[in-house]
PDB file of C-alpha atoms in Angstrom:
ATOM      1  CA  UNK A 333     116.982  92.549  52.901  1.00 59.00           C
ATOM      2  CA  UNK A 334     114.995  95.208  54.617  1.00 65.00           C
ATOM      3  CA  UNK A 335     116.755  98.499  55.209  1.00 90.00           C
ATOM      4  CA  UNK A 336     115.703 101.692  56.906  1.00 96.00           C
ATOM      5  CA  UNK A 337     117.133 105.066  55.918  1.00 96.00           C
ATOM      6  CA  UNK A 338     116.961 108.289  57.867  1.00 97.00           C
ATOM      7  CA  UNK A 339     118.476 111.001  55.708  1.00 95.00           C
ATOM      8  CA  UNK A 340     118.535 113.740  58.362  1.00 96.00           C
ATOM      9  CA  UNK A 341     121.330 113.195  60.906  1.00 96.00           C
ATOM     10  CA  UNK A 342     120.274 116.330  62.778  1.00 97.00           C
ATOM     11  CA  UNK A 343     117.195 118.521  62.937  1.00 97.00           C
ATOM     12  CA  UNK A 344     116.360 121.597  64.941  1.00 97.00           C
ATOM     13  CA  UNK A 345     113.010 123.127  65.861  1.00 97.00           C
ATOM     14  CA  UNK A 346     111.844 126.102  67.852  1.00 98.00           C
ATOM     15  CA  UNK A 347     109.779 125.370  70.918  1.00 97.00           C
ATOM     16  CA  UNK A 348     106.033 125.245  70.081  1.00 97.00           C
ATOM     17  CA  UNK A 349     106.759 124.835  66.361  1.00 97.00           C
ATOM     18  CA  UNK A 350     106.269 121.763  64.177  1.00 98.00           C
ATOM     19  CA  UNK A 351     108.999 119.524  62.807  1.00 98.00           C
ATOM     20  CA  UNK A 352     108.949 116.544  60.461  1.00 98.00           C
ATOM     21  CA  UNK A 353     111.491 113.734  60.547  1.00 98.00           C
ATOM     22  CA  UNK A 354     111.935 111.628  57.434  1.00 98.00           C
ATOM     23  CA  UNK A 355     112.288 107.886  57.025  1.00 98.00           C
ATOM     24  CA  UNK A 356     112.293 105.600  54.025  1.00 97.00           C
ATOM     25  CA  UNK A 357     112.508 101.847  53.985  1.00 97.00           C
ATOM     26  CA  UNK A 358     113.025  99.077  51.519  1.00 95.00           C
ATOM     27  CA  UNK A 359     111.080  95.830  51.603  1.00 93.00           C
ATOM     28  CA  UNK A 360     109.366  93.378  49.323  1.00 92.00           C
ATOM     29  CA  UNK A 361     106.967  92.331  52.065  1.00 90.00           C
ATOM     30  CA  UNK A 362     103.353  93.468  52.267  1.00 89.00           C
ATOM     31  CA  UNK A 363     102.679  92.807  55.946  1.00 90.00           C
ATOM     32  CA  UNK A 364     104.891  94.700  58.336  1.00 92.00           C
ATOM     33  CA  UNK A 365     105.051  97.270  61.105  1.00 93.00           C
ATOM     34  CA  UNK A 366     106.784 100.609  61.267  1.00 95.00           C
ATOM     35  CA  UNK A 367     107.832 102.398  64.426  1.00 95.00           C
ATOM     36  CA  UNK A 368     109.305 105.602  65.690  1.00 97.00           C
ATOM     37  CA  UNK A 369     111.373 105.335  68.850  1.00 96.00           C
ATOM     38  CA  UNK A 370     112.773 108.139  70.964  1.00 97.00           C
ATOM     39  CA  UNK A 371     116.094 107.725  72.750  1.00 96.00           C
ATOM     40  CA  UNK A 372     116.875 110.517  75.243  1.00 93.00           C
ATOM     41  CA  UNK A 373     120.289 110.901  76.878  1.00 87.00           C
ATOM     42  CA  UNK A 374     119.159 108.372  79.477  1.00 81.00           C
ATOM     43  CA  UNK A 375     119.564 105.840  76.612  1.00 84.00           C
ATOM     44  CA  UNK A 376     116.235 104.119  77.171  1.00 88.00           C
ATOM     45  CA  UNK A 377     114.369 103.605  73.908  1.00 92.00           C
ATOM     46  CA  UNK A 378     110.756 104.708  74.159  1.00 93.00           C
ATOM     47  CA  UNK A 379     108.103 103.844  71.608  1.00 94.00           C
ATOM     48  CA  UNK A 380     106.573 107.028  70.216  1.00 96.00           C
ATOM     49  CA  UNK A 381     104.191 105.677  67.608  1.00 95.00           C
ATOM     50  CA  UNK A 382     103.603 102.628  65.420  1.00 93.00           C
ATOM     51  CA  UNK A 383     101.884 101.968  62.125  1.00 94.00           C
ATOM     52  CA  UNK A 384     100.566  98.706  60.756  1.00 92.00           C
ATOM     53  CA  UNK A 385     101.208  98.475  57.023  1.00 92.00           C
ATOM     54  CA  UNK A 386      97.730  97.158  56.283  1.00 90.00           C
ATOM     55  CA  UNK A 387      96.122 100.253  57.767  1.00 89.00           C
ATOM     56  CA  UNK A 388      95.653 103.158  55.389  1.00 86.00           C
ATOM     57  CA  UNK A 389      94.894 105.621  58.154  1.00 92.00           C
ATOM     58  CA  UNK A 390      97.925 107.413  59.530  1.00 95.00           C
ATOM     59  CA  UNK A 391      98.624 106.769  63.196  1.00 93.00           C
ATOM     60  CA  UNK A 392      98.354 109.610  65.699  1.00 94.00           C
ATOM     61  CA  UNK A 393      99.422 109.834  69.336  1.00 93.00           C
ATOM     62  CA  UNK A 394      98.704 113.223  70.865  1.00 95.00           C
ATOM     63  CA  UNK A 395     101.273 115.643  69.375  1.00 97.00           C
ATOM     64  CA  UNK A 396     102.882 112.918  67.272  1.00 97.00           C
ATOM     65  CA  UNK A 397     101.559 111.788  63.920  1.00 97.00           C
ATOM     66  CA  UNK A 398     102.924 109.952  60.920  1.00 97.00           C
ATOM     67  CA  UNK A 399     102.616 110.295  57.183  1.00 97.00           C
ATOM     68  CA  UNK A 400     102.688 106.735  55.892  1.00 96.00           C
ATOM     69  CA  UNK A 401     103.087 106.424  52.133  1.00 96.00           C
ATOM     70  CA  UNK A 402     103.184 102.683  51.465  1.00 94.00           C
ATOM     71  CA  UNK A 403     103.774 102.869  47.727  1.00 94.00           C
ATOM     72  CA  UNK A 404     106.624 105.306  48.207  1.00 95.00           C
ATOM     73  CA  UNK A 405     107.909 103.347  51.231  1.00 96.00           C
ATOM     74  CA  UNK A 406     108.019 106.499  53.251  1.00 97.00           C
ATOM     75  CA  UNK A 407     107.194 106.932  56.936  1.00 97.00           C
ATOM     76  CA  UNK A 408     107.713 110.426  58.321  1.00 98.00           C
ATOM     77  CA  UNK A 409     107.084 111.607  61.867  1.00 98.00           C
ATOM     78  CA  UNK A 410     105.507 114.984  62.579  1.00 98.00           C
ATOM     79  CA  UNK A 411     105.893 116.513  66.010  1.00 98.00           C
ATOM     80  CA  UNK A 412     103.516 119.379  66.672  1.00 98.00           C
ATOM     81  CA  UNK A 413     103.877 122.002  69.396  1.00 97.00           C
ATOM     82  CA  UNK A 414     107.436 120.869  70.082  1.00 97.00           C
ATOM     83  CA  UNK A 415     108.515 120.816  73.710  1.00 97.00           C
ATOM     84  CA  UNK A 416     111.963 120.928  75.288  1.00 96.00           C
ATOM     85  CA  UNK A 417     111.426 117.348  76.450  1.00 95.00           C
ATOM     86  CA  UNK A 418     111.143 116.206  72.842  1.00 97.00           C
ATOM     87  CA  UNK A 419     114.874 116.706  72.373  1.00 97.00           C
ATOM     88  CA  UNK A 420     116.383 113.262  71.759  1.00 97.00           C
ATOM     89  CA  UNK A 421     117.557 110.827  69.098  1.00 97.00           C
ATOM     90  CA  UNK A 422     114.677 109.519  67.027  1.00 98.00           C
ATOM     91  CA  UNK A 423     114.891 106.160  65.339  1.00 97.00           C
ATOM     92  CA  UNK A 424     112.672 104.810  62.621  1.00 97.00           C
ATOM     93  CA  UNK A 425     112.281 101.028  62.693  1.00 96.00           C
ATOM     94  CA  UNK A 426     110.767  98.271  60.574  1.00 94.00           C
ATOM     95  CA  UNK A 427     109.656  94.778  61.485  1.00 91.00           C
ATOM     96  CA  UNK A 428     108.105  92.195  59.217  1.00 89.00           C
ATOM     97  CA  UNK A 429     104.980  90.581  60.589  1.00 85.00           C
ATOM     98  CA  UNK A 430     105.808  87.308  62.336  1.00 79.00           C
ATOM     99  CA  UNK A 431     109.489  88.176  62.421  1.00 80.00           C
ATOM    100  CA  UNK A 432     111.398  89.216  65.518  1.00 80.00           C
ATOM    101  CA  UNK A 433     114.239  91.073  63.821  1.00 86.00           C
ATOM    102  CA  UNK A 434     113.537  94.796  64.082  1.00 90.00           C
ATOM    103  CA  UNK A 435     115.584  96.950  61.704  1.00 94.00           C
ATOM    104  CA  UNK A 436     116.495 100.468  62.777  1.00 96.00           C
ATOM    105  CA  UNK A 437     117.651 103.503  60.867  1.00 96.00           C
ATOM    106  CA  UNK A 438     120.743 105.450  61.907  1.00 95.00           C
ATOM    107  CA  UNK A 439     118.684 108.019  63.766  1.00 96.00           C
ATOM    108  CA  UNK A 440     117.976 111.755  63.695  1.00 98.00           C
ATOM    109  CA  UNK A 441     119.126 113.975  66.529  1.00 97.00           C
ATOM    110  CA  UNK A 442     116.405 116.505  67.325  1.00 98.00           C
ATOM    111  CA  UNK A 443     117.266 119.726  69.115  1.00 97.00           C
ATOM    112  CA  UNK A 444     114.500 121.923  70.519  1.00 97.00           C
ATOM    113  CA  UNK A 445     115.378 125.583  70.963  1.00 97.00           C
ATOM    114  CA  UNK A 446     113.627 127.599  73.675  1.00 94.00           C
TER     115      UNK A 446
ATOM    116  CA  UNK B 422     105.420  97.847  87.902  1.00 66.00           C
ATOM    117  CA  UNK B 423     109.128  97.402  87.264  1.00 76.00           C
ATOM    118  CA  UNK B 424     110.247  97.972  83.724  1.00 92.00           C
ATOM    119  CA  UNK B 425     113.125  96.270  81.968  1.00 95.00           C
ATOM    120  CA  UNK B 426     116.304  96.351  84.011  1.00 96.00           C
ATOM    121  CA  UNK B 427     119.849  95.657  82.903  1.00 97.00           C
ATOM    122  CA  UNK B 428     123.116  95.166  84.719  1.00 97.00           C
ATOM    123  CA  UNK B 429     125.739  96.362  84.895  1.00 97.00           C
ATOM    124  CA  UNK B 430     125.330  99.933  83.671  1.00 96.00           C
ATOM    125  CA  UNK B 431     128.880 100.215  82.450  1.00 96.00           C
ATOM    126  CA  UNK B 432     131.611  97.677  81.844  1.00 96.00           C
ATOM    127  CA  UNK B 433     135.222  97.884  80.726  1.00 98.00           C
ATOM    128  CA  UNK B 434     136.993  94.818  79.378  1.00 97.00           C
ATOM    129  CA  UNK B 435     140.147  94.095  77.394  1.00 97.00           C
ATOM    130  CA  UNK B 436     140.443  92.318  74.075  1.00 97.00           C
ATOM    131  CA  UNK B 437     140.131  88.555  74.305  1.00 97.00           C
ATOM    132  CA  UNK B 438     138.150  88.585  77.518  1.00 98.00           C
ATOM    133  CA  UNK B 439     134.639  87.297  77.984  1.00 98.00           C
ATOM    134  CA  UNK B 440     131.664  89.291  79.273  1.00 98.00           C
ATOM    135  CA  UNK B 441     128.175  88.521  80.578  1.00 98.00           C
ATOM    136  CA  UNK B 442     125.368  91.053  80.515  1.00 98.00           C
ATOM    137  CA  UNK B 443     122.101  90.568  82.340  1.00 98.00           C
ATOM    138  CA  UNK B 444     118.511  91.548  81.703  1.00 98.00           C
ATOM    139  CA  UNK B 445     115.302  91.253  83.685  1.00 97.00           C
ATOM    140  CA  UNK B 446     112.174  91.687  81.587  1.00 96.00           C
ATOM    141  CA  UNK B 447     109.185  93.824  82.391  1.00 93.00           C
ATOM    142  CA  UNK B 448     106.781  92.100  84.745  1.00 92.00           C
ATOM    143  CA  UNK B 449     104.524  89.711  82.833  1.00 88.00           C
ATOM    144  CA  UNK B 450     106.753  89.512  79.768  1.00 91.00           C
ATOM    145  CA  UNK B 451     108.114  86.205  78.549  1.00 91.00           C
ATOM    146  CA  UNK B 452     110.332  87.169  75.622  1.00 92.00           C
ATOM    147  CA  UNK B 453     113.701  88.901  75.612  1.00 95.00           C
ATOM    148  CA  UNK B 454     115.524  90.387  72.636  1.00 95.00           C
ATOM    149  CA  UNK B 455     119.071  91.717  72.599  1.00 97.00           C
ATOM    150  CA  UNK B 456     120.391  94.540  70.427  1.00 97.00           C
ATOM    151  CA  UNK B 457     123.819  96.046  69.859  1.00 98.00           C
ATOM    152  CA  UNK B 458     123.964  99.803  69.331  1.00 96.00           C
ATOM    153  CA  UNK B 459     127.321 101.080  68.146  1.00 95.00           C
ATOM    154  CA  UNK B 460     128.100 104.755  68.668  1.00 93.00           C
ATOM    155  CA  UNK B 461     126.174 106.940  66.244  1.00 90.00           C
ATOM    156  CA  UNK B 462     124.127 104.078  64.852  1.00 92.00           C
ATOM    157  CA  UNK B 463     120.759 102.469  65.351  1.00 94.00           C
ATOM    158  CA  UNK B 464     120.390  99.231  67.286  1.00 96.00           C
ATOM    159  CA  UNK B 465     121.076  95.931  65.525  1.00 96.00           C
ATOM    160  CA  UNK B 466     119.209  92.772  66.429  1.00 95.00           C
ATOM    161  CA  UNK B 467     121.391  90.077  67.979  1.00 97.00           C
ATOM    162  CA  UNK B 468     118.867  87.408  68.964  1.00 96.00           C
ATOM    163  CA  UNK B 469     115.621  86.696  70.762  1.00 94.00           C
ATOM    164  CA  UNK B 470     114.812  84.203  73.497  1.00 94.00           C
ATOM    165  CA  UNK B 471     111.453  82.687  74.272  1.00 91.00           C
ATOM    166  CA  UNK B 472     110.704  79.620  76.405  1.00 90.00           C
ATOM    167  CA  UNK B 473     114.411  79.391  77.212  1.00 94.00           C
ATOM    168  CA  UNK B 474     115.344  78.880  73.565  1.00 94.00           C
ATOM    169  CA  UNK B 475     116.924  81.111  70.957  1.00 94.00           C
ATOM    170  CA  UNK B 476     114.102  81.736  68.495  1.00 92.00           C
ATOM    171  CA  UNK B 477     115.761  83.988  65.988  1.00 92.00           C
ATOM    172  CA  UNK B 478     119.220  85.318  65.401  1.00 94.00           C
ATOM    173  CA  UNK B 479     120.574  88.330  63.570  1.00 93.00           C
ATOM    174  CA  UNK B 480     123.838  88.550  61.694  1.00 93.00           C
ATOM    175  CA  UNK B 481     126.183  88.083  64.629  1.00 97.00           C
ATOM    176  CA  UNK B 482     128.984  85.519  65.051  1.00 97.00           C
ATOM    177  CA  UNK B 483     128.863  82.564  67.407  1.00 96.00           C
ATOM    178  CA  UNK B 484     130.956  84.536  69.894  1.00 97.00           C
ATOM    179  CA  UNK B 485     127.634  86.036  70.887  1.00 98.00           C
ATOM    180  CA  UNK B 486     125.511  83.607  72.856  1.00 97.00           C
ATOM    181  CA  UNK B 487     122.673  83.864  75.278  1.00 97.00           C
ATOM    182  CA  UNK B 488     120.528  82.167  77.791  1.00 97.00           C
ATOM    183  CA  UNK B 489     117.065  82.578  79.212  1.00 97.00           C
ATOM    184  CA  UNK B 490     116.149  81.361  82.663  1.00 97.00           C
ATOM    185  CA  UNK B 491     112.827  79.948  83.892  1.00 96.00           C
ATOM    186  CA  UNK B 492     111.981  83.320  85.419  1.00 94.00           C
ATOM    187  CA  UNK B 493     112.356  84.845  81.889  1.00 95.00           C
ATOM    188  CA  UNK B 494     115.482  86.818  82.739  1.00 97.00           C
ATOM    189  CA  UNK B 495     118.272  86.577  80.225  1.00 98.00           C
ATOM    190  CA  UNK B 496     122.017  86.787  79.803  1.00 98.00           C
ATOM    191  CA  UNK B 497     124.074  87.837  76.835  1.00 98.00           C
ATOM    192  CA  UNK B 498     127.576  86.383  76.652  1.00 98.00           C
ATOM    193  CA  UNK B 499     130.300  87.605  74.360  1.00 98.00           C
ATOM    194  CA  UNK B 500     133.539  85.618  74.067  1.00 97.00           C
ATOM    195  CA  UNK B 501     136.915  86.659  72.702  1.00 97.00           C
ATOM    196  CA  UNK B 502     136.054  90.348  72.826  1.00 98.00           C
ATOM    197  CA  UNK B 503     137.132  92.586  69.965  1.00 97.00           C
ATOM    198  CA  UNK B 504     137.523  96.345  69.947  1.00 97.00           C
ATOM    199  CA  UNK B 505     134.525  96.453  67.611  1.00 97.00           C
ATOM    200  CA  UNK B 506     132.310  94.931  70.284  1.00 98.00           C
ATOM    201  CA  UNK B 507     132.362  98.247  72.133  1.00 98.00           C
ATOM    202  CA  UNK B 508     128.757  99.407  72.095  1.00 97.00           C
ATOM    203  CA  UNK B 509     125.578  99.942  74.054  1.00 97.00           C
ATOM    204  CA  UNK B 510     123.802  96.625  74.519  1.00 98.00           C
ATOM    205  CA  UNK B 511     120.066  96.942  74.791  1.00 97.00           C
ATOM    206  CA  UNK B 512     117.635  94.391  76.100  1.00 97.00           C
ATOM    207  CA  UNK B 513     113.969  94.527  75.142  1.00 95.00           C
ATOM    208  CA  UNK B 514     111.141  92.453  76.524  1.00 93.00           C
ATOM    209  CA  UNK B 515     107.732  91.608  75.123  1.00 89.00           C
ATOM    210  CA  UNK B 516     104.878  89.192  75.583  1.00 84.00           C
ATOM    211  CA  UNK B 517     104.547  86.171  73.308  1.00 72.00           C
ATOM    212  CA  UNK B 518     107.228  85.896  70.674  1.00 50.00           C
ATOM    213  CA  UNK B 519     105.065  84.827  67.787  1.00 48.00           C
ATOM    214  CA  UNK B 520     102.171  87.256  67.906  1.00 54.00           C
ATOM    215  CA  UNK B 521     101.798  89.528  64.925  1.00 58.00           C
ATOM    216  CA  UNK B 522     102.461  92.579  67.005  1.00 66.00           C
ATOM    217  CA  UNK B 523     104.099  92.644  70.384  1.00 71.00           C
ATOM    218  CA  UNK B 524     105.451  95.908  71.662  1.00 82.00           C
ATOM    219  CA  UNK B 525     109.008  95.742  72.826  1.00 88.00           C
ATOM    220  CA  UNK B 526     109.958  97.594  75.987  1.00 91.00           C
ATOM    221  CA  UNK B 527     113.602  98.532  76.188  1.00 94.00           C
ATOM    222  CA  UNK B 528     115.948  98.669  79.131  1.00 95.00           C
ATOM    223  CA  UNK B 529     118.492 101.453  79.715  1.00 94.00           C
ATOM    224  CA  UNK B 530     121.300  99.364  78.263  1.00 96.00           C
ATOM    225  CA  UNK B 531     124.788  98.323  79.293  1.00 97.00           C
ATOM    226  CA  UNK B 532     127.672 100.360  77.920  1.00 97.00           C
ATOM    227  CA  UNK B 533     130.530  97.978  77.088  1.00 98.00           C
ATOM    228  CA  UNK B 534     133.975  99.369  76.363  1.00 98.00           C
ATOM    229  CA  UNK B 535     136.661  97.032  75.048  1.00 98.00           C
ATOM    230  CA  UNK B 536     140.245  98.275  75.372  1.00 96.00           C
TER     231      UNK B 536
END
């Protein structure tokens, strides 16, 4: 079974600073996708960034980037120049290619201090 | 362009009752997935509907059932409610269930409380 682990229940960062959220996963598959979702108090899950397992290059979306270590089964999210609007729950998720069952971690609550 | 909408926003039921939650997918999407998010946890996949059929199901009992209509909207039904069914129920829509990657767009969820 595929599992996703987020070992940091809470993280805090100063505005304009950089923070890294950790995620590890367990799978025996070789073809899969990894995601980071943001869930603000409004509850709506928003896709932040995704990574295809077959791609060696780490994905980047503006201030958000990932460090994908396939052998170590690690998928961390780096947020640069943190903004107050980045405060939210962040969920790491895994989905096997061709499968519809997306597995989520327990989440990390990010606080941004002004 | 309307995103994913869900109704109702909040719902309170008592044990043993039945509940129906509704979801309208993002315009142009044909696939709807349902997730249960218990307090303090990540979402768990319940099932996915495509072409009005359940295509895949997570580890949920038969008390959880669904339906997809010709206009791609979907309902989630839960029978014989238990206290443990209290959660945020999220609907996500996407285009084409079987493509290798299809981004899921989530709705704001329905908060169900079972007393």
